[in-house]
Coordinates of C-alpha atoms and ligand atoms in Angstrom, one line a residue:
M19 CA 11.9 -0.5 20.4
N20 CA 10.9 1.0 23.6
I21 CA 10.0 4.6 23.8
K22 CA 10.5 5.9 27.2
Q23 CA 8.0 7.8 29.0
K24 CA 9.0 11.6 28.7
S25 CA 7.6 13.8 31.4
L26 CA 5.0 14.2 33.8
S27 CA 2.9 16.4 31.5
I28 CA 3.0 13.8 29.1
V29 CA 1.5 11.4 31.7
V30 CA -1.2 13.9 32.4
C31 CA -2.1 14.2 28.8
F32 CA -2.1 10.3 28.3
F33 CA -4.8 10.1 31.1
V34 CA -7.1 12.5 29.3
L35 CA -7.2 10.6 26.2
Q36 CA -10.7 9.1 26.3
S37 CA -11.1 6.6 23.5
T38 CA -7.5 5.4 23.6
A39 CA -7.7 4.9 27.5
Q40 CA -5.7 1.7 27.4
I41 CA -3.2 3.0 24.8
N42 CA -0.1 4.8 26.1
P43 CA 1.1 6.9 23.1
Y44 CA 4.4 7.6 24.7
N45 CA 5.4 3.9 25.9
Y46 CA 5.0 1.2 23.2
H47 CA 7.0 -1.2 21.1
S48 CA 6.8 -3.3 17.8
Q49 CA 5.4 -6.6 18.7
K50 CA 6.2 -8.7 15.5
K51 CA 4.1 -11.7 16.1
V52 CA 0.9 -12.4 18.0
V53 CA -1.7 -15.2 18.0
G54 CA -5.0 -13.8 18.8
V55 CA -8.1 -15.9 19.5
N56 CA -10.7 -13.2 19.0
G57 CA -8.9 -11.3 16.3
A58 CA -5.9 -9.6 15.1
V59 CA -4.7 -6.4 13.6
V60 CA -1.2 -5.8 11.8
S61 CA -0.1 -2.6 10.4
A62 CA 2.9 -0.3 9.9
H63 CA 2.7 1.3 13.3
P64 CA 2.2 -0.2 16.9
L65 CA -0.3 2.6 17.9
A66 CA -2.4 2.2 14.8
S67 CA -2.3 -1.8 15.4
K68 CA -3.5 -0.9 19.1
V69 CA -6.3 1.4 17.9
G70 CA -7.5 -1.3 15.8
I71 CA -7.7 -4.1 18.6
S72 CA -9.3 -1.3 20.9
I73 CA -12.0 -1.2 18.3
L74 CA -12.4 -5.1 18.1
K75 CA -12.7 -5.0 21.9
Q76 CA -15.5 -2.4 21.8
G77 CA -17.5 -4.9 19.8
G78 CA -16.6 -3.4 16.3
N79 CA -15.9 -6.0 13.3
A80 CA -12.9 -6.3 11.1
V81 CA -14.2 -3.2 8.8
D82 CA -14.6 -1.0 11.8
A83 CA -11.1 -2.0 13.0
A84 CA -9.7 -1.3 9.5
I85 CA -11.4 2.2 9.3
A86 CA -10.0 3.1 12.7
T87 CA -6.7 1.7 12.1
Q88 CA -6.2 3.8 8.8
L89 CA -7.3 7.0 10.5
A90 CA -4.7 6.3 13.2
L91 CA -2.0 5.7 10.6
A92 CA -2.9 9.2 9.0
V93 CA -1.7 10.7 12.3
V94 CA 1.1 8.3 13.7
Y95 CA 2.6 7.4 10.4
P96 CA 2.5 10.5 8.2
G97 CA 5.0 9.2 5.6
A98 CA 2.3 6.9 4.3
G99 CA -0.9 6.7 6.3
N100 CA -3.0 9.5 5.0
I101 CA -6.2 11.3 4.5
G102 CA -4.6 13.0 1.4
G103 CA -4.0 9.9 -0.6
G104 CA -5.9 7.0 -1.7
G105 CA -6.0 3.3 -1.4
F106 CA -7.8 -0.1 -1.7
M107 CA -9.8 -2.3 0.5
V108 CA -10.4 -6.1 -0.2
A109 CA -12.7 -7.9 2.3
H110 CA -14.3 -11.2 2.9
L111 CA -17.4 -11.0 5.1
K112 CA -18.8 -13.4 7.4
N113 CA -21.8 -13.7 4.9
G114 CA -19.6 -15.0 2.4
K115 CA -19.5 -11.9 0.3
N116 CA -16.3 -10.7 -1.2
I117 CA -15.8 -7.0 -1.6
A118 CA -13.4 -4.5 -3.3
I119 CA -13.3 -0.7 -2.5
D120 CA -11.6 1.5 -4.9
Y121 CA -10.6 4.9 -3.5
R122 CA -7.6 5.6 -5.8
E123 CA -6.9 9.2 -6.4
K124 CA -8.2 10.7 -9.7
A125 CA -6.5 13.1 -12.0
P126 CA -7.9 16.7 -11.5
G127 CA -10.4 18.3 -14.1
K128 CA -7.6 20.6 -15.3
A129 CA -5.2 17.8 -15.8
S130 CA -4.0 17.0 -19.2
R131 CA -1.9 14.3 -21.2
D132 CA 1.2 16.1 -21.6
M133 CA 1.1 18.5 -18.4
Y134 CA 4.5 17.1 -17.4
L135 CA 6.2 17.6 -20.5
D136 CA 8.1 20.8 -21.5
S137 CA 8.0 22.5 -24.8
L138 CA 10.2 20.2 -26.4
G139 CA 8.3 17.1 -25.1
N140 CA 10.9 16.1 -22.3
P141 CA 9.5 14.9 -19.1
M142 CA 9.7 17.1 -16.1
L143 CA 9.3 14.5 -13.4
Q144 CA 10.0 16.8 -10.5
L145 CA 6.5 18.1 -11.2
S146 CA 4.8 14.8 -11.1
Q147 CA 6.7 13.7 -8.0
D148 CA 7.0 16.9 -5.7
G149 CA 4.9 19.8 -4.6
H150 CA 1.3 20.8 -5.4
L151 CA 1.0 19.9 -9.0
A152 CA 1.9 16.2 -8.1
A153 CA -1.2 15.6 -6.3
G154 CA -4.2 13.6 -7.4
V155 CA -7.8 14.3 -6.1
P156 CA -7.6 12.4 -2.7
G157 CA -9.7 9.4 -2.3
T158 CA -9.1 8.0 1.4
V159 CA -12.0 9.7 3.1
A160 CA -14.5 8.7 0.5
G161 CA -13.1 5.4 0.7
L162 CA -13.6 5.1 4.5
F163 CA -17.2 6.1 4.2
A164 CA -17.8 3.6 1.3
S165 CA -16.3 1.1 3.7
Y166 CA -18.3 2.2 6.6
K167 CA -21.4 0.5 5.0
Y168 CA -19.9 -2.9 6.2
A169 CA -19.1 -1.4 9.7
S170 CA -21.1 -1.6 12.8
L171 CA -19.8 1.0 15.4
P172 CA -20.6 4.8 15.2
F173 CA -18.3 6.5 12.8
A174 CA -17.4 8.9 15.8
K175 CA -16.1 6.0 17.7
L176 CA -13.9 5.0 15.0
I177 CA -12.1 8.4 14.3
Q178 CA -11.8 9.4 17.9
P179 CA -8.6 7.6 18.8
A180 CA -7.0 9.4 15.7
I181 CA -8.3 12.9 16.9
D182 CA -7.0 12.2 20.4
L183 CA -3.3 11.1 19.0
A184 CA -3.4 14.3 16.7
E185 CA -4.6 16.7 19.4
N186 CA -2.6 15.4 22.4
G187 CA 0.4 13.9 20.7
F188 CA 2.4 10.7 20.6
A189 CA 6.1 9.8 20.8
I190 CA 7.4 9.3 17.4
T191 CA 10.0 6.3 16.6
R192 CA 13.4 6.4 15.6
S193 CA 12.6 6.0 11.9
E194 CA 10.2 8.9 12.0
A195 CA 12.7 11.1 13.6
E196 CA 15.2 10.0 11.0
S197 CA 12.8 10.8 8.0
F198 CA 11.8 14.2 9.4
N199 CA 15.5 15.1 9.8
E200 CA 16.3 14.0 6.3
L201 CA 13.4 15.7 4.8
K202 CA 13.8 19.1 6.7
E203 CA 14.9 20.8 3.4
E204 CA 12.4 19.3 1.2
F205 CA 9.5 20.1 3.6
T206 CA 10.7 23.8 3.9
A207 CA 11.0 24.1 0.1
L208 CA 7.8 22.4 -0.8
N209 CA 5.4 24.3 1.7
T210 CA 4.3 27.7 1.6
T211 CA 4.0 27.6 5.5
L212 CA 6.2 25.4 7.6
P213 CA 4.5 22.2 8.6
V214 CA 4.7 20.6 12.1
F215 CA 7.2 17.9 10.7
V216 CA 9.8 20.7 10.6
K217 CA 11.5 22.2 13.7
Q218 CA 14.6 24.0 14.7
Q219 CA 16.4 21.3 16.6
H220 CA 17.0 17.7 15.5
W221 CA 14.1 15.4 16.0
K222 CA 15.0 12.6 18.3
T223 CA 13.3 9.2 19.1
G224 CA 10.5 9.7 21.6
D225 CA 9.8 13.4 20.8
T226 CA 6.3 14.3 20.9
L227 CA 4.4 15.1 17.6
I228 CA 1.2 17.3 18.0
Q229 CA -0.8 17.8 15.1
K230 CA -3.7 20.6 15.9
D231 CA -4.6 21.5 12.4
L232 CA -5.1 17.7 11.5
A233 CA -7.0 17.2 14.6
N234 CA -9.4 19.9 13.5
T235 CA -9.7 18.3 10.0
L236 CA -10.5 15.0 11.6
K237 CA -13.1 16.7 13.9
R238 CA -14.8 18.3 10.6
I239 CA -14.9 14.7 9.2
R240 CA -16.3 13.4 12.5
D241 CA -19.0 16.1 12.6
N242 CA -19.9 16.4 8.8
G243 CA -19.0 12.9 7.4
Q244 CA -17.5 12.8 3.8
K245 CA -18.6 16.5 3.4
G246 CA -16.1 17.3 6.2
F247 CA -13.3 16.7 3.7
Y248 CA -14.7 17.3 0.3
A249 CA -16.7 20.3 1.2
G250 CA -16.7 23.3 3.2
E251 CA -13.6 24.4 5.3
T252 CA -11.4 21.6 4.3
A253 CA -12.1 21.6 0.6
K254 CA -11.6 25.4 0.9
L255 CA -8.1 25.0 2.4
I256 CA -7.1 22.4 -0.2
V257 CA -8.1 24.7 -3.0
A258 CA -6.5 27.8 -1.2
E259 CA -3.3 25.7 -0.9
M260 CA -3.4 24.8 -4.6
Q261 CA -3.7 28.4 -5.6
K262 CA -0.5 29.3 -3.6
A263 CA 1.8 27.2 -6.1
N264 CA 0.4 26.2 -9.2
G265 CA -1.7 23.3 -8.1
I266 CA -4.8 22.4 -10.1
I267 CA -7.3 20.5 -7.8
S268 CA -10.6 22.5 -7.6
Y269 CA -13.5 22.6 -5.3
E270 CA -15.6 20.8 -7.9
D271 CA -13.0 18.0 -8.2
L272 CA -13.4 17.4 -4.5
E273 CA -17.1 17.7 -4.6
N274 CA -17.2 15.3 -7.3
Y275 CA -14.8 12.6 -5.9
Q276 CA -16.7 9.2 -5.3
A277 CA -15.0 6.0 -4.0
K278 CA -16.2 2.9 -6.2
E279 CA -17.2 -0.4 -5.1
R280 CA -15.9 -2.9 -7.8
K281 CA -16.0 -6.6 -8.5
P282 CA -12.9 -8.3 -6.8
D283 CA -10.6 -10.3 -8.8
V284 CA -11.2 -13.8 -7.6
F285 CA -9.3 -16.9 -9.1
N286 CA -8.4 -20.5 -8.1
Y287 CA -5.0 -21.7 -7.1
K288 CA -4.9 -25.4 -6.6
G289 CA -8.1 -25.4 -4.5
N290 CA -7.5 -22.0 -2.7
T291 CA -9.7 -19.1 -3.6
I292 CA -7.6 -15.9 -4.0
V293 CA -9.6 -12.6 -3.6
T294 CA -7.7 -9.7 -4.7
M295 CA -7.9 -6.1 -6.0
P296 CA -9.1 -5.6 -9.8
L297 CA -8.3 -2.5 -12.0
P298 CA -7.2 0.3 -11.6
S299 CA -4.7 -1.8 -9.7
S300 CA -2.6 -3.9 -11.9
G301 CA -1.8 -5.8 -8.7
G302 CA -4.5 -8.5 -8.8
I303 CA -4.1 -9.2 -12.5
I304 CA -0.4 -9.6 -12.3
L305 CA -0.7 -11.7 -9.3
Q306 CA -3.2 -14.0 -11.1
Q307 CA -1.2 -14.1 -14.2
M308 CA 1.9 -15.1 -12.1
M309 CA 0.3 -17.7 -10.0
K310 CA -1.4 -19.3 -13.1
M311 CA 1.8 -19.3 -15.1
I312 CA 3.5 -21.4 -12.2
E313 CA 0.5 -23.5 -11.2
K314 CA 1.2 -26.6 -13.4
R315 CA 5.1 -26.5 -12.9
N316 CA 5.4 -28.2 -9.4
I317 CA 7.3 -25.2 -7.9
G318 CA 7.0 -26.8 -4.4
A319 CA 9.2 -29.4 -5.4
M320 CA 11.9 -26.8 -6.4
K321 CA 12.0 -25.6 -3.0
F322 CA 12.5 -22.1 -1.6
Q323 CA 14.9 -19.7 -3.2
T324 CA 16.8 -22.4 -5.2
V325 CA 18.1 -21.4 -8.5
A326 CA 15.4 -23.1 -10.1
S327 CA 12.4 -21.7 -8.1
V328 CA 13.8 -18.1 -8.5
Q329 CA 14.4 -18.5 -12.1
L330 CA 10.9 -19.8 -12.9
M331 CA 9.6 -16.8 -10.6
T332 CA 11.6 -14.3 -12.4
E333 CA 10.4 -15.4 -15.9
V334 CA 6.7 -15.0 -14.9
E335 CA 7.3 -11.8 -13.2
R336 CA 9.0 -10.6 -16.4
R337 CA 6.1 -11.6 -18.5
A338 CA 3.3 -10.3 -16.3
F339 CA 5.1 -6.7 -16.1
A340 CA 5.5 -6.5 -19.9
D341 CA 1.7 -7.1 -20.0
R342 CA 1.1 -4.5 -17.5
A343 CA 3.1 -1.9 -19.4
E344 CA 1.1 -2.5 -22.7
F345 CA -2.4 -3.3 -21.7
L346 CA -3.5 -1.8 -18.3
G347 CA -5.2 1.5 -17.3
D348 CA -8.2 2.7 -15.7
P349 CA -11.3 0.5 -16.8
D350 CA -13.5 3.5 -16.7
F351 CA -11.4 5.2 -19.4
V352 CA -9.8 2.5 -21.6
K353 CA -10.6 -1.1 -22.7
V354 CA -8.6 -3.6 -21.0
P355 CA -8.8 -7.3 -22.0
V356 CA -8.7 -8.7 -18.5
K357 CA -10.5 -12.0 -19.5
K358 CA -7.8 -12.9 -22.2
L359 CA -4.9 -11.6 -20.0
T360 CA -5.9 -14.1 -17.2
S361 CA -7.1 -16.9 -19.4
N362 CA -5.3 -20.3 -19.0
A363 CA -4.8 -20.5 -22.8
Y364 CA -3.1 -17.0 -23.1
L365 CA -0.9 -17.7 -20.1
A366 CA 0.2 -21.0 -21.4
G367 CA 1.1 -19.3 -24.5
R368 CA 3.2 -16.6 -22.7
M369 CA 5.3 -19.5 -21.3
K370 CA 6.0 -21.4 -24.4
N371 CA 9.4 -19.7 -24.9
Y372 CA 10.4 -20.3 -21.2
D373 CA 13.6 -22.1 -21.0
A374 CA 14.7 -23.6 -17.5
K375 CA 18.1 -23.6 -18.4
K376 CA 18.7 -20.0 -19.6
A377 CA 17.9 -16.4 -18.7
G378 CA 15.2 -14.9 -20.7
S379 CA 15.4 -11.3 -22.2
S380 CA 13.1 -8.4 -21.9
A381 CA 14.5 -7.2 -25.4
T382 CA 12.7 -10.3 -26.9
T383 CA 9.9 -10.8 -24.2
K384 CA 7.2 -8.3 -25.3
A385 CA 3.7 -8.1 -24.0
G386 CA 1.5 -10.9 -25.3
I387 CA -0.5 -10.4 -28.4
I388 CA -4.1 -9.6 -28.0
K389 CA -6.5 -8.9 -30.9
E390 CA -8.7 -6.2 -29.9
S391 CA -12.3 -7.3 -30.2
E392 CA 8.3 2.9 -2.3
E393 CA 5.1 5.6 0.3
T394 CA 2.4 3.1 0.8
T395 CA 1.2 1.1 3.7
H396 CA -0.7 -2.0 4.1
L397 CA -2.8 -3.4 7.0
S398 CA -4.5 -6.7 7.7
V399 CA -7.3 -7.3 10.3
A400 CA -9.4 -10.5 11.3
D401 CA -12.3 -10.5 13.8
N402 CA -13.7 -13.5 15.5
K403 CA -16.9 -13.2 13.5
G404 CA -15.4 -14.5 10.2
N405 CA -14.6 -11.1 8.5
V406 CA -11.2 -10.3 7.3
V407 CA -10.0 -7.2 5.7
A408 CA -6.8 -6.2 3.6
V409 CA -6.2 -2.5 3.0
T410 CA -3.3 -0.9 1.1
T411 CA -3.3 2.8 1.1
T412 CA -0.8 5.3 -0.2
L413 CA 0.6 8.7 -0.7
N414 CA 2.7 7.3 -3.3
G415 CA 6.3 8.5 -2.5
S416 CA 7.1 8.6 1.1
Y417 CA 5.3 11.7 2.7
G418 CA 3.7 12.0 -0.8
S419 CA 4.3 15.5 -2.6
R420 CA 5.8 16.6 0.9
T421 CA 3.1 19.4 0.7
V422 CA 1.0 19.8 3.6
V423 CA -2.5 21.7 3.2
N424 CA -1.9 24.7 5.4
G425 CA -4.5 25.0 8.1
A426 CA -5.7 21.4 7.5
G427 CA -2.5 19.6 8.7
F428 CA -2.3 16.7 6.1
L429 CA 0.1 15.8 3.4
L430 CA -1.0 15.6 -0.2
N431 CA -0.4 12.4 -2.3
N432 CA 2.1 12.7 -5.4
E433 CA -0.1 10.0 -7.1
M434 CA 0.0 11.8 -10.5
D435 CA 3.5 10.2 -11.0
D436 CA 1.7 6.7 -11.3
F437 CA 0.5 7.9 -14.7
S438 CA 2.6 7.3 -17.7
V439 CA 3.7 11.0 -18.0
K440 CA 4.8 9.8 -21.6
P441 CA 5.1 6.5 -23.4
G442 CA 8.6 4.9 -22.5
V443 CA 9.5 7.3 -19.6
P444 CA 9.7 5.3 -16.3
N445 CA 8.0 6.6 -13.3
M446 CA 9.7 6.7 -9.9
Y447 CA 9.2 2.8 -9.5
G448 CA 10.5 2.4 -13.0
A449 CA 7.3 1.2 -14.3
L450 CA 6.4 2.1 -17.9
G451 CA 3.1 2.7 -19.7
N452 CA 1.4 3.9 -22.8
E453 CA -1.8 5.6 -24.0
K454 CA -3.7 3.1 -21.6
N455 CA -2.3 4.9 -18.4
A456 CA -2.0 8.3 -19.9
I457 CA -3.2 11.2 -18.0
A458 CA -6.9 12.4 -18.6
P459 CA -9.1 14.6 -16.3
G460 CA -11.1 12.4 -13.8
K461 CA -9.0 9.2 -14.8
R462 CA -7.4 7.1 -12.0
M463 CA -3.7 6.4 -12.4
L464 CA -2.7 2.6 -12.5
S465 CA -1.5 1.2 -9.3
S466 CA 0.4 -1.8 -8.1
M467 CA -1.3 -2.2 -4.8
T468 CA -2.5 -5.7 -4.3
P469 CA -4.5 -6.3 -0.9
T470 CA -5.3 -10.1 -1.0
I471 CA -7.1 -12.5 0.8
V472 CA -6.7 -16.5 0.5
L473 CA -9.8 -18.6 1.2
K474 CA -9.6 -22.5 2.1
N475 CA -12.9 -24.1 1.7
N476 CA -14.4 -20.6 1.6
K477 CA -13.0 -19.7 5.0
P478 CA -10.4 -17.1 5.5
Y479 CA -6.9 -18.5 5.6
L480 CA -4.5 -15.6 4.6
V481 CA -4.7 -11.9 4.6
V482 CA -1.6 -10.3 2.8
G483 CA -0.5 -7.0 1.5
T484 CA 2.6 -4.7 1.3
P485 CA 3.9 -1.3 0.2
G486 CA 6.8 -1.1 -2.4
G487 CA 5.6 0.3 -5.6
T488 CA 6.0 -2.1 -8.4
T489 CA 7.5 -4.7 -5.9
I490 CA 3.9 -5.1 -4.3
P491 CA 2.5 -7.7 -6.7
T492 CA 6.0 -9.6 -6.6
S493 CA 6.0 -9.6 -2.9
V494 CA 2.6 -10.6 -2.5
F495 CA 3.2 -13.5 -5.0
Q496 CA 6.6 -14.7 -3.2
T497 CA 4.7 -14.6 0.2
L498 CA 1.8 -16.8 -1.1
V499 CA 4.2 -19.2 -2.8
N500 CA 6.2 -19.2 0.2
I501 CA 3.2 -20.4 2.3
L502 CA 1.1 -22.5 -0.2
E503 CA 3.9 -24.1 -1.9
F504 CA 7.2 -24.2 0.3
G505 CA 5.0 -24.9 3.2
M506 CA 6.5 -22.1 5.2
S507 CA 5.4 -20.4 8.5
A508 CA 3.7 -17.1 8.0
E509 CA 6.7 -15.6 9.9
D510 CA 9.2 -17.1 7.6
A511 CA 7.2 -16.0 4.7
V512 CA 7.2 -12.4 5.5
N513 CA 10.8 -12.1 6.8
K514 CA 12.9 -14.4 4.4
P515 CA 14.7 -12.3 1.8
K516 CA 12.7 -11.1 -1.4
F517 CA 13.8 -10.7 -5.0
H518 CA 11.9 -8.8 -7.8
H519 CA 11.8 -8.6 -11.6
Q520 CA 9.7 -6.2 -13.5
W521 CA 10.6 -6.7 -17.3
L522 CA 12.3 -3.5 -17.5
P523 CA 14.8 -2.9 -16.4
D524 CA 16.1 -6.4 -17.3
E525 CA 17.5 -7.5 -13.9
I526 CA 16.7 -9.4 -10.7
D527 CA 16.7 -7.1 -7.7
V528 CA 17.6 -8.9 -4.5
E529 CA 17.8 -7.8 -0.9
K530 CA 21.0 -8.0 1.0
E531 CA 20.2 -11.2 2.6
F532 CA 19.4 -13.2 -0.6
D533 CA 21.6 -16.2 -0.9
K534 CA 25.0 -15.6 -2.4
V535 CA 25.4 -18.9 -4.1
V536 CA 22.0 -18.8 -5.8
K537 CA 22.8 -15.2 -6.8
Q538 CA 26.0 -16.6 -8.7
Q539 CA 24.1 -19.4 -10.2
L540 CA 21.6 -17.0 -11.8
E541 CA 24.5 -14.8 -13.0
A542 CA 26.1 -17.9 -14.5
M543 CA 22.7 -18.6 -16.3
G544 CA 23.1 -15.0 -17.8
Y545 CA 20.8 -12.8 -15.3
K546 CA 22.0 -9.4 -14.2
V547 CA 21.3 -9.6 -10.3
M548 CA 21.4 -6.2 -8.4
Q549 CA 21.3 -6.0 -4.7
R550 CA 19.1 -3.4 -3.2
G551 CA 17.6 -2.3 0.0
H552 CA 14.7 -3.9 1.6
I553 CA 11.9 -4.9 -0.4
G554 CA 8.3 -4.2 1.0
R555 CA 6.9 -4.4 4.5
T556 CA 4.5 -7.4 4.4
E557 CA 1.6 -7.7 6.8
V558 CA 0.2 -11.3 6.9
I559 CA -2.7 -12.7 9.0
Q560 CA -3.0 -16.6 8.9
I561 CA -6.0 -18.3 10.4
K562 CA -5.4 -21.8 11.4
G563 CA -8.4 -23.3 13.4
K564 CA -9.0 -21.0 16.4
Q565 CA -5.6 -19.3 16.1
I566 CA -5.2 -16.0 14.3
I567 CA -1.7 -15.5 13.6
A568 CA -0.5 -12.0 12.8
I569 CA 3.0 -11.2 11.7
G570 CA 4.5 -7.5 11.2
D571 CA 7.4 -7.3 8.9
Y572 CA 11.0 -6.9 10.6
R573 CA 11.7 -4.3 7.8
G574 CA 10.0 -1.6 9.6
D575 CA 8.2 -0.3 12.7
D576 CA 5.4 -2.8 11.9
A577 CA 3.5 -4.3 14.7
A578 CA 1.0 -7.1 15.3
E579 CA -1.7 -6.8 18.0
G580 CA -4.0 -9.6 19.1
F581 CA -7.4 -9.7 20.7
A582 CA -7.3 -12.2 23.6
P583 CA -3.7 -13.1 22.7
V584 CA -2.3 -16.5 23.5
P585 CA 0.7 -16.0 25.6
Ligands
DON618 O1 -0.2 2.7 -6.3 C1 0.9 2.2 -6.4 O2 1.4 1.2 -7.0 C2 2.2 3.1 -5.8 N1 1.7 4.6 -5.6 C3 2.5 2.5 -4.6 C4 3.6 3.2 -4.0 C5 4.4 2.4 -3.0 O3 4.2 1.6 -2.5 C6 5.5 3.2 -2.0 N2 5.9 2.4 -1.1 N3 7.1 2.1 -0.7

């Protein structure tokens, strides 16, 4: 989609942009595929991908580009890009080191297990999903500074493009205009002062969005580092916003927030090394379980989306999600038997009752027995030095809690809904949980985000990830199987139809484009198959020799940009 140049004043404004000098924020389009030689960035918004490439061109590495791209997304893609949310970064560095950075939101100090239940014990999900009380303590800015340890350019350089885009404005895409129009009432109801996303007339494609308050917040971060967000003016504005409408995030919660570097989850799949996110994301564990449950079953011979391959993948998805609901939570608070859950013997046992001829059932498929002893966004980056970065970051629902911090110009997440508000009560993605994922002060809520890197002979081969709530691990799973087992191109692996099973509800969800005959065959076996909207927005980078192939999902405005692209 091309966004037309709007007016002379806008052109003037474009020329005053310093750091984004080659980027025209009023005329851009979503390039879906690029082959770069010196690097590539793929993200949910063309301007953010362009910012990432501009950083690589200035000599930055993949981590520099990932930081700048995230900051740009916080401006140009407010539905999911954020500084008021949280995320995860998985990277493989040129020195061979794998890293995982956890900047998931935390429950505020005043949070308590039953805070979203009424006096009769009934869940009040509106409170965990909308408005001030739905917000966890944001982690993104701490995560950017934790990642910065591996960057090489001055932080001021990485944040300046975002400041320019917020201060001077940019043209919004059609889908952004549609979302702003659709959410006008909610933005009005859930804010104490009208945010810039609300205006009198209808938003149109190409309208300019200027975010002065956000620009000032970004400047405070530029000038004061992490403290520019977690202390001083910004922190005071967050606390003041909380006090206006029963929010509970305190100044101490903000001051005490720390991102955590964790040991990435690394496993082998038929000679490929898969590097992915550990707890508090369930994504890596689920991905490992699913890949290991299919590894010995010659799925490649079954071919892409035949009834046989879909049935096998559905049954491993069912089993992995049953375990998620039973066993997984923040490892800093609860004991999780990760080793056992991912051991070959345990996973072989989980598949003992697998029947290739018949639909399994979630009523009889419980979690394994272990004795105790949809808004998010993904970006993938590769540079020419051997560094690759996968980042998935989120506000949870689209535009998070829909509450903007007055005076600071950014949206707060509604991540508290990722806790289990009560055992047996599904969250907005239908995910279930128990005590392991119950709310406690300072605890991180369980996630499904699965930023993942595949290494071949210890060299980067694939960088993968997607938004989509509980469909994230199953989409990453399918993307990997499409490439590693069905021999598909990265482009097809992203764009071919996806399906999803998450134990409960006991159904296979399929995209509209899913093969109708296979759907009928699955139904004949006893599966309930439901058609749904798009699944995920997967961003893949594949490295083949000197070529860095980047693919942006057709399902959104996602865009790939290359450094020294091959025409
Ligand atoms: O962390 C999680 O699993 C969720 N908060 C992700 C939400 C999401 O992907 C929404 N995107 N469509």
